[in-house]
Amino acid sequence: MNVDEYAVLDGYELAQLIRSGQVTAAEVQAAAGEAIERVNPRINATAAPPFAEPLSYAADGLFGGVPFGLKDLVCHAAGVPTRMGSRITGDRGVTHGHDTELMSRFRKAGLATVALTTSPEMGYNANTEPVVHGSTRNPWDPSRSAGGSSGGSGALVAAGAVPIAHANDGGGSIRIPAAFNGLVGLKPTTGRVSLAPDMQEGLYGFLAEFVVTRSVRDAALVLDEVAGWAPGDKYRLPDPPRPFREELAGESRPLRIAVHTESWAGTHVDPEVADAVHHVARTLEGLGHRVEQAAPRFSWDEFMLAHYRYWAGFVAESVHAVSQVSGVKPGPDTLEASVLAGYEYGRVLTVLDMAEASAIVTSISRTAGEFFGSYDVLLTPTTNTPPLPLGYLDADDPELGHEEWTRRIFDVASFTPLHNLTGSPAISLPLATTREGLPIGVQLAAGLCRESTLIGLAAQLEVALPWADRLPEIHASR
């Protein structure tokens, strides 16, 4: 298999070729290696040299032998050093003696991990330009950001180097890189994908683990493979009424869909982004759905207060834990300014501070829950703007304190974090481009445990507004 053939196929198509014997897994993986060699010097999306051989996987899994990228954050593989985008892990990184449950499920699904993908330090950015690795660049325009925090995964998938890559999302970190790179990015309901064995919940319940893909089909199939409870998990979600893959025929019943294009933060929304959302709304009406202007209403100042505290607590916990293992002390020579500020802010938070944040989260979650009692889906932009210029979100700017830094992120990514706070599922779809040809992501969100609704609706839109033939400037097939 040559790179040109390989780079335009999704994971399911590659798996079918391998299963039928038309190509071998080794040939597909060799094509992946060549694809990474072609594109990575220009996009800088790997956190370490690609593996000489993929990590072990189940050859009889659904995706048996399909190349895969593993984000260098949270989910980890036994014996593989992780740096979390940070110098505080030391020169060699931190190595775990076990797979996370999700990594084990990726292996069982047959995904063949060929590379680690870049992350900003501790995932604390909507951009991916850590000091330790440098800037990950957008394949559509290398002067632009690939988004974050799963920017390396987004860039590698968009560039045709791997069809599927791991991603995680505490404020938009699956959906933002999906939007910036022209991909499908599903954030599942909190708890749909287990964080075992290291966590019960991540980022105080804001964190969800999954992947970025080129097709809705791959998203549905991977979710079938990795979703589900693990022994010791405190909470267990109900299983979907049928496998997620069966939703790919498209949702049949008419849905009540709310559309909202005004930033909850009160910040600027690019007119091309808003126009894209309204075009999708008209398309959904044409498909028989009922669409109207509506949105949950809540205090953005209170929303941000909870985020200041939760993110600082997460950063302080993470930095402390890594420092204990690596032996590297936190300081300006080992942490970027934003993470150091968050660490120092988090160290002095009190139980009462966190209780106040928790009360805010509860109130806003109740408001959103009532909203989704009236509407099946909320349609919004994914991000306020198309891909940002590199350097716009500079995590090492010493002039920005913790609150200023957090607010700066959410000023330009104001539509994604609500669904982390509530735990509800949301998906970004690459349904439009700007006049300059840059991707625009459109977000669909639903009530808790309603991934099936989102996948069915996304499958309809993939047919109505297809994106598979759009290739970025930097692509392995070119």
mmCIF file of N, CA, C and O in Angstrom, residues 281-360:
data_model
loop_
_atom_site.group_PDB
_atom_site.id
_atom_site.type_symbol
_atom_site.label_atom_id
_atom_site.label_comp_id
_atom_site.label_asym_id
_atom_site.label_seq_id
_atom_site.Cartn_x
_atom_site.Cartn_y
_atom_site.Cartn_z
ATOM 1 N N ALA A 281 -28.158 25.043 10.529
ATOM 2 C CA ALA A 281 -29.524 25.080 11.055
ATOM 3 C C ALA A 281 -30.548 24.959 9.923
ATOM 4 O O ALA A 281 -31.532 24.205 10.036
ATOM 5 N N ARG A 282 -30.316 25.670 8.829
ATOM 6 C CA ARG A 282 -31.233 25.571 7.689
ATOM 7 C C ARG A 282 -31.209 24.172 7.080
ATOM 8 O O ARG A 282 -32.251 23.637 6.655
ATOM 9 N N THR A 283 -30.031 23.578 7.038
ATOM 10 C CA THR A 283 -29.912 22.211 6.518
ATOM 11 C C THR A 283 -30.710 21.240 7.382
ATOM 12 O O THR A 283 -31.411 20.353 6.868
ATOM 13 N N LEU A 284 -30.620 21.398 8.689
ATOM 14 C CA LEU A 284 -31.358 20.529 9.602
ATOM 15 C C LEU A 284 -32.864 20.716 9.436
ATOM 16 O O LEU A 284 -33.629 19.730 9.503
ATOM 17 N N GLU A 285 -33.292 21.950 9.216
ATOM 18 C CA GLU A 285 -34.713 22.174 8.936
ATOM 19 C C GLU A 285 -35.135 21.439 7.672
ATOM 20 O O GLU A 285 -36.214 20.818 7.621
ATOM 21 N N GLY A 286 -34.271 21.472 6.671
ATOM 22 C CA GLY A 286 -34.560 20.774 5.423
ATOM 23 C C GLY A 286 -34.630 19.265 5.590
ATOM 24 O O GLY A 286 -35.290 18.571 4.802
ATOM 25 N N LEU A 287 -33.957 18.761 6.626
ATOM 26 C CA LEU A 287 -33.989 17.327 6.926
ATOM 27 C C LEU A 287 -35.189 16.942 7.790
ATOM 28 O O LEU A 287 -35.330 15.783 8.177
ATOM 29 N N GLY A 288 -36.020 17.924 8.104
ATOM 30 C CA GLY A 288 -37.242 17.635 8.833
ATOM 31 C C GLY A 288 -37.208 17.914 10.312
ATOM 32 O O GLY A 288 -38.167 17.592 11.039
ATOM 33 N N HIS A 289 -36.133 18.530 10.817
ATOM 34 C CA HIS A 289 -36.024 18.833 12.242
ATOM 35 C C HIS A 289 -36.602 20.219 12.539
ATOM 36 O O HIS A 289 -36.631 21.105 11.679
ATOM 37 N N ARG A 290 -37.042 20.404 13.758
ATOM 38 C CA ARG A 290 -37.574 21.691 14.199
ATOM 39 C C ARG A 290 -36.442 22.482 14.842
ATOM 40 O O ARG A 290 -35.842 22.031 15.827
ATOM 41 N N VAL A 291 -36.131 23.645 14.315
ATOM 42 C CA VAL A 291 -34.987 24.441 14.766
ATOM 43 C C VAL A 291 -35.490 25.804 15.233
ATOM 44 O O VAL A 291 -36.290 26.451 14.546
ATOM 45 N N GLU A 292 -35.004 26.255 16.395
ATOM 46 C CA GLU A 292 -35.388 27.568 16.906
ATOM 47 C C GLU A 292 -34.262 28.153 17.758
ATOM 48 O O GLU A 292 -33.397 27.430 18.247
ATOM 49 N N GLN A 293 -34.263 29.451 17.887
ATOM 50 C CA GLN A 293 -33.261 30.147 18.695
ATOM 51 C C GLN A 293 -33.547 29.908 20.175
ATOM 52 O O GLN A 293 -34.639 30.204 20.659
ATOM 53 N N ALA A 294 -32.574 29.376 20.898
ATOM 54 C CA ALA A 294 -32.720 29.162 22.349
ATOM 55 C C ALA A 294 -31.372 28.717 22.891
ATOM 56 O O ALA A 294 -30.517 28.219 22.156
ATOM 57 N N ALA A 295 -31.191 28.899 24.209
ATOM 58 C CA ALA A 295 -29.942 28.469 24.858
ATOM 59 C C ALA A 295 -30.137 28.468 26.367
ATOM 60 O O ALA A 295 -30.958 29.226 26.893
ATOM 61 N N PRO A 296 -29.379 27.651 27.086
ATOM 62 C CA PRO A 296 -29.381 27.757 28.553
ATOM 63 C C PRO A 296 -28.837 29.118 28.970
ATOM 64 O O PRO A 296 -27.942 29.663 28.318
ATOM 65 N N ARG A 297 -29.341 29.674 30.056
ATOM 66 C CA ARG A 297 -28.888 30.968 30.551
ATOM 67 C C ARG A 297 -28.273 30.791 31.935
ATOM 68 O O ARG A 297 -28.890 30.177 32.811
ATOM 69 N N PHE A 298 -27.095 31.337 32.123
ATOM 70 C CA PHE A 298 -26.398 31.215 33.399
ATOM 71 C C PHE A 298 -25.410 32.363 33.535
ATOM 72 O O PHE A 298 -25.106 33.059 32.556
ATOM 73 N N SER A 299 -24.894 32.561 34.735
ATOM 74 C CA SER A 299 -23.932 33.630 34.985
ATOM 75 C C SER A 299 -22.542 33.190 34.529
ATOM 76 O O SER A 299 -21.984 32.231 35.066
ATOM 77 N N TRP A 300 -21.980 33.923 33.559
ATOM 78 C CA TRP A 300 -20.633 33.593 33.085
ATOM 79 C C TRP A 300 -19.589 33.883 34.160
ATOM 80 O O TRP A 300 -18.613 33.142 34.289
ATOM 81 N N ASP A 301 -19.796 34.915 34.960
ATOM 82 C CA ASP A 301 -18.835 35.213 36.026
ATOM 83 C C ASP A 301 -18.774 34.061 37.034
ATOM 84 O O ASP A 301 -17.684 33.670 37.471
ATOM 85 N N GLU A 302 -19.924 33.526 37.412
ATOM 86 C CA GLU A 302 -19.927 32.382 38.326
ATOM 87 C C GLU A 302 -19.315 31.156 37.656
ATOM 88 O O GLU A 302 -18.559 30.400 38.281
ATOM 89 N N PHE A 303 -19.664 30.961 36.402
ATOM 90 C CA PHE A 303 -19.106 29.856 35.617
ATOM 91 C C PHE A 303 -17.578 29.904 35.646
ATOM 92 O O PHE A 303 -16.906 28.893 35.886
ATOM 93 N N MET A 304 -17.027 31.097 35.419
ATOM 94 C CA MET A 304 -15.570 31.234 35.391
ATOM 95 C C MET A 304 -14.963 31.068 36.784
ATOM 96 O O MET A 304 -13.869 30.507 36.923
ATOM 97 N N LEU A 305 -15.637 31.527 37.822
ATOM 98 C CA LEU A 305 -15.123 31.332 39.175
ATOM 99 C C LEU A 305 -14.919 29.844 39.457
ATOM 100 O O LEU A 305 -13.881 29.436 40.004
ATOM 101 N N ALA A 306 -15.896 29.027 39.084
ATOM 102 C CA ALA A 306 -15.746 27.581 39.271
ATOM 103 C C ALA A 306 -14.569 27.054 38.467
ATOM 104 O O ALA A 306 -13.802 26.207 38.954
ATOM 105 N N HIS A 307 -14.396 27.553 37.248
ATOM 106 C CA HIS A 307 -13.281 27.080 36.420
ATOM 107 C C HIS A 307 -11.930 27.535 36.962
ATOM 108 O O HIS A 307 -10.959 26.780 36.901
ATOM 109 N N TYR A 308 -11.834 28.737 37.469
ATOM 110 C CA TYR A 308 -10.560 29.158 38.072
ATOM 111 C C TYR A 308 -10.140 28.148 39.141
ATOM 112 O O TYR A 308 -8.973 27.736 39.208
ATOM 113 N N ARG A 309 -11.079 27.774 39.977
ATOM 114 C CA ARG A 309 -10.740 26.926 41.117
ATOM 115 C C ARG A 309 -10.534 25.469 40.701
ATOM 116 O O ARG A 309 -9.580 24.823 41.158
ATOM 117 N N TYR A 310 -11.400 24.954 39.863
ATOM 118 C CA TYR A 310 -11.249 23.550 39.454
ATOM 119 C C TYR A 310 -9.964 23.342 38.654
ATOM 120 O O TYR A 310 -9.239 22.365 38.867
ATOM 121 N N TRP A 311 -9.690 24.252 37.724
ATOM 122 C CA TRP A 311 -8.475 24.084 36.927
ATOM 123 C C TRP A 311 -7.216 24.259 37.779
ATOM 124 O O TRP A 311 -6.237 23.518 37.618
ATOM 125 N N ALA A 312 -7.233 25.207 38.699
ATOM 126 C CA ALA A 312 -6.068 25.384 39.571
ATOM 127 C C ALA A 312 -5.870 24.168 40.472
ATOM 128 O O ALA A 312 -4.739 23.726 40.701
ATOM 129 N N GLY A 313 -6.977 23.628 40.997
ATOM 130 C CA GLY A 313 -6.861 22.429 41.814
ATOM 131 C C GLY A 313 -6.293 21.266 41.030
ATOM 132 O O GLY A 313 -5.427 20.525 41.516
ATOM 133 N N PHE A 314 -6.762 21.100 39.792
ATOM 134 C CA PHE A 314 -6.256 20.035 38.931
ATOM 135 C C PHE A 314 -4.768 20.213 38.639
ATOM 136 O O PHE A 314 -3.982 19.262 38.719
ATOM 137 N N VAL A 315 -4.378 21.452 38.305
ATOM 138 C CA VAL A 315 -2.970 21.712 38.001
ATOM 139 C C VAL A 315 -2.100 21.468 39.229
ATOM 140 O O VAL A 315 -1.035 20.825 39.142
ATOM 141 N N ALA A 316 -2.539 21.936 40.390
ATOM 142 C CA ALA A 316 -1.744 21.749 41.607
ATOM 143 C C ALA A 316 -1.582 20.260 41.929
ATOM 144 O O ALA A 316 -0.477 19.805 42.267
ATOM 145 N N GLU A 317 -2.663 19.506 41.821
ATOM 146 C CA GLU A 317 -2.585 18.062 42.069
ATOM 147 C C GLU A 317 -1.641 17.386 41.077
ATOM 148 O O GLU A 317 -0.817 16.540 41.458
ATOM 149 N N SER A 318 -1.779 17.733 39.793
ATOM 150 C CA SER A 318 -0.984 17.090 38.747
ATOM 151 C C SER A 318 0.496 17.396 38.904
ATOM 152 O O SER A 318 1.353 16.500 38.833
ATOM 153 N N VAL A 319 0.817 18.675 39.125
ATOM 154 C CA VAL A 319 2.218 19.073 39.272
ATOM 155 C C VAL A 319 2.830 18.389 40.497
ATOM 156 O O VAL A 319 3.953 17.864 40.438
ATOM 157 N N HIS A 320 2.108 18.388 41.602
ATOM 158 C CA HIS A 320 2.623 17.744 42.815
ATOM 159 C C HIS A 320 2.879 16.263 42.578
ATOM 160 O O HIS A 320 3.953 15.743 42.954
ATOM 161 N N ALA A 321 1.935 15.568 41.969
ATOM 162 C CA ALA A 321 2.080 14.124 41.753
ATOM 163 C C ALA A 321 3.257 13.820 40.835
ATOM 164 O O ALA A 321 4.055 12.904 41.112
ATOM 165 N N VAL A 322 3.389 14.579 39.748
ATOM 166 C CA VAL A 322 4.487 14.327 38.814
ATOM 167 C C VAL A 322 5.825 14.656 39.461
ATOM 168 O O VAL A 322 6.811 13.920 39.298
ATOM 169 N N SER A 323 5.877 15.751 40.194
ATOM 170 C CA SER A 323 7.119 16.136 40.864
ATOM 171 C C SER A 323 7.582 15.063 41.841
ATOM 172 O O SER A 323 8.782 14.782 41.955
ATOM 173 N N GLN A 324 6.631 14.449 42.547
ATOM 174 C CA GLN A 324 6.974 13.396 43.497
ATOM 175 C C GLN A 324 7.628 12.205 42.799
ATOM 176 O O GLN A 324 8.523 11.569 43.342
ATOM 177 N N VAL A 325 7.172 11.914 41.588
ATOM 178 C CA VAL A 325 7.711 10.766 40.843
ATOM 179 C C VAL A 325 9.021 11.119 40.153
ATOM 180 O O VAL A 325 9.987 10.354 40.184
ATOM 181 N N SER A 326 9.061 12.303 39.520
ATOM 182 C CA SER A 326 10.238 12.659 38.716
ATOM 183 C C SER A 326 11.393 13.196 39.552
ATOM 184 O O SER A 326 12.553 13.162 39.119
ATOM 185 N N GLY A 327 11.063 13.735 40.727
ATOM 186 C CA GLY A 327 12.088 14.372 41.546
ATOM 187 C C GLY A 327 12.439 15.773 41.093
ATOM 188 O O GLY A 327 13.357 16.400 41.639
ATOM 189 N N VAL A 328 11.719 16.306 40.107
ATOM 190 C CA VAL A 328 11.959 17.651 39.599
ATOM 191 C C VAL A 328 11.027 18.623 40.328
ATOM 192 O O VAL A 328 9.818 18.414 40.374
ATOM 193 N N LYS A 329 11.577 19.682 40.883
ATOM 194 C CA LYS A 329 10.770 20.607 41.670
ATOM 195 C C LYS A 329 10.061 21.639 40.789
ATOM 196 O O LYS A 329 10.613 22.097 39.782
ATOM 197 N N PRO A 330 8.838 22.027 41.168
ATOM 198 C CA PRO A 330 8.129 23.066 40.422
ATOM 199 C C PRO A 330 8.847 24.409 40.527
ATOM 200 O O PRO A 330 9.336 24.777 41.600
ATOM 201 N N GLY A 331 8.910 25.129 39.446
ATOM 202 C CA GLY A 331 9.534 26.442 39.439
ATOM 203 C C GLY A 331 9.540 27.012 38.037
ATOM 204 O O GLY A 331 9.144 26.347 37.076
ATOM 205 N N PRO A 332 9.990 28.232 37.868
ATOM 206 C CA PRO A 332 9.954 28.878 36.555
ATOM 207 C C PRO A 332 10.846 28.208 35.518
ATOM 208 O O PRO A 332 10.658 28.441 34.318
ATOM 209 N N ASP A 333 11.817 27.395 35.943
ATOM 210 C CA ASP A 333 12.668 26.690 34.988
ATOM 211 C C ASP A 333 12.105 25.335 34.583
ATOM 212 O O ASP A 333 12.633 24.699 33.663
ATOM 213 N N THR A 334 11.045 24.887 35.264
ATOM 214 C CA THR A 334 10.489 23.563 34.977
ATOM 215 C C THR A 334 9.017 23.598 34.609
ATOM 216 O O THR A 334 8.474 22.594 34.157
ATOM 217 N N LEU A 335 8.365 24.760 34.781
ATOM 218 C CA LEU A 335 6.958 24.912 34.429
ATOM 219 C C LEU A 335 6.758 26.199 33.633
ATOM 220 O O LEU A 335 7.424 27.212 33.901
ATOM 221 N N GLU A 336 5.841 26.165 32.689
ATOM 222 C CA GLU A 336 5.477 27.384 31.978
ATOM 223 C C GLU A 336 4.737 28.327 32.933
ATOM 224 O O GLU A 336 4.163 27.898 33.936
ATOM 225 N N ALA A 337 4.747 29.597 32.595
ATOM 226 C CA ALA A 337 4.208 30.610 33.510
ATOM 227 C C ALA A 337 2.749 30.345 33.875
ATOM 228 O O ALA A 337 2.341 30.515 35.026
ATOM 229 N N SER A 338 1.944 29.910 32.912
ATOM 230 C CA SER A 338 0.521 29.682 33.187
ATOM 231 C C SER A 338 0.319 28.520 34.147
ATOM 232 O O SER A 338 -0.529 28.583 35.052
ATOM 233 N N VAL A 339 1.071 27.453 33.954
ATOM 234 C CA VAL A 339 0.934 26.289 34.830
ATOM 235 C C VAL A 339 1.486 26.597 36.217
ATOM 236 O O VAL A 339 0.903 26.200 37.240
ATOM 237 N N LEU A 340 2.598 27.320 36.288
ATOM 238 C CA LEU A 340 3.142 27.705 37.584
ATOM 239 C C LEU A 340 2.152 28.593 38.335
ATOM 240 O O LEU A 340 1.939 28.416 39.550
ATOM 241 N N ALA A 341 1.509 29.520 37.629
ATOM 242 C CA ALA A 341 0.516 30.386 38.265
ATOM 243 C C ALA A 341 -0.676 29.564 38.762
ATOM 244 O O ALA A 341 -1.190 29.790 39.866
ATOM 245 N N GLY A 342 -1.106 28.594 37.960
ATOM 246 C CA GLY A 342 -2.200 27.734 38.382
ATOM 247 C C GLY A 342 -1.829 26.863 39.566
ATOM 248 O O GLY A 342 -2.639 26.659 40.485
ATOM 249 N N TYR A 343 -0.597 26.380 39.574
ATOM 250 C CA TYR A 343 -0.096 25.566 40.690
ATOM 251 C C TYR A 343 -0.095 26.385 41.992
ATOM 252 O O TYR A 343 -0.576 25.916 43.036
ATOM 253 N N GLU A 344 0.409 27.593 41.918
ATOM 254 C CA GLU A 344 0.475 28.428 43.117
ATOM 255 C C GLU A 344 -0.922 28.850 43.580
ATOM 256 O O GLU A 344 -1.206 28.895 44.782
ATOM 257 N N TYR A 345 -1.803 29.135 42.653
ATOM 258 C CA TYR A 345 -3.188 29.490 42.978
ATOM 259 C C TYR A 345 -3.877 28.294 43.651
ATOM 260 O O TYR A 345 -4.588 28.441 44.652
ATOM 261 N N GLY A 346 -3.670 27.109 43.085
ATOM 262 C CA GLY A 346 -4.328 25.912 43.596
ATOM 263 C C GLY A 346 -3.853 25.486 44.969
ATOM 264 O O GLY A 346 -4.624 24.907 45.752
ATOM 265 N N ARG A 347 -2.601 25.765 45.271
ATOM 266 C CA ARG A 347 -2.033 25.320 46.561
ATOM 267 C C ARG A 347 -2.686 26.010 47.753
ATOM 268 O O ARG A 347 -2.652 25.476 48.870
ATOM 269 N N VAL A 348 -3.273 27.175 47.554
ATOM 270 C CA VAL A 348 -3.827 27.918 48.685
ATOM 271 C C VAL A 348 -5.361 27.898 48.698
ATOM 272 O O VAL A 348 -5.972 28.547 49.538
ATOM 273 N N LEU A 349 -5.979 27.165 47.779
ATOM 274 C CA LEU A 349 -7.429 27.045 47.813
ATOM 275 C C LEU A 349 -7.868 26.301 49.066
ATOM 276 O O LEU A 349 -7.194 25.376 49.523
ATOM 277 N N THR A 350 -9.002 26.691 49.601
ATOM 278 C CA THR A 350 -9.522 26.046 50.800
ATOM 279 C C THR A 350 -10.684 25.124 50.455
ATOM 280 O O THR A 350 -11.236 25.164 49.348
ATOM 281 N N VAL A 351 -11.069 24.305 51.429
ATOM 282 C CA VAL A 351 -12.232 23.447 51.259
ATOM 283 C C VAL A 351 -13.467 24.284 50.957
ATOM 284 O O VAL A 351 -14.298 23.923 50.105
ATOM 285 N N LEU A 352 -13.600 25.419 51.615
ATOM 286 C CA LEU A 352 -14.758 26.274 51.377
ATOM 287 C C LEU A 352 -14.729 26.880 49.975
ATOM 288 O O LEU A 352 -15.784 27.070 49.351
ATOM 289 N N ASP A 353 -13.538 27.201 49.457
ATOM 290 C CA ASP A 353 -13.423 27.673 48.068
ATOM 291 C C ASP A 353 -13.961 26.626 47.105
ATOM 292 O O ASP A 353 -14.729 26.932 46.182
ATOM 293 N N MET A 354 -13.564 25.387 47.311
ATOM 294 C CA MET A 354 -13.988 24.311 46.412
ATOM 295 C C MET A 354 -15.464 23.992 46.586
ATOM 296 O O MET A 354 -16.156 23.628 45.620
ATOM 297 N N ALA A 355 -15.974 24.148 47.794
ATOM 298 C CA ALA A 355 -17.405 23.929 48.023
ATOM 299 C C ALA A 355 -18.232 24.964 47.265
ATOM 300 O O ALA A 355 -19.286 24.647 46.691
ATOM 301 N N GLU A 356 -17.760 26.215 47.261
ATOM 302 C CA GLU A 356 -18.471 27.246 46.508
ATOM 303 C C GLU A 356 -18.456 26.930 45.018
ATOM 304 O O GLU A 356 -19.480 27.080 44.322
ATOM 305 N N ALA A 357 -17.307 26.478 44.512
ATOM 306 C CA ALA A 357 -17.215 26.097 43.101
ATOM 307 C C ALA A 357 -18.164 24.950 42.791
ATOM 308 O O ALA A 357 -18.844 24.945 41.750
ATOM 309 N N SER A 358 -18.221 23.984 43.680
ATOM 310 C CA SER A 358 -19.106 22.839 43.478
ATOM 311 C C SER A 358 -20.570 23.262 43.444
ATOM 312 O O SER A 358 -21.368 22.751 42.635
ATOM 313 N N ALA A 359 -20.948 24.214 44.288
ATOM 314 C CA ALA A 359 -22.328 24.690 44.301
ATOM 315 C C ALA A 359 -22.677 25.373 42.978
ATOM 316 O O ALA A 359 -23.798 25.231 42.463
ATOM 317 N N ILE A 360 -21.712 26.105 42.413
ATOM 318 C CA ILE A 360 -21.938 26.758 41.117
ATOM 319 C C ILE A 360 -22.135 25.702 40.029
ATOM 320 O O ILE A 360 -23.057 25.798 39.202
#
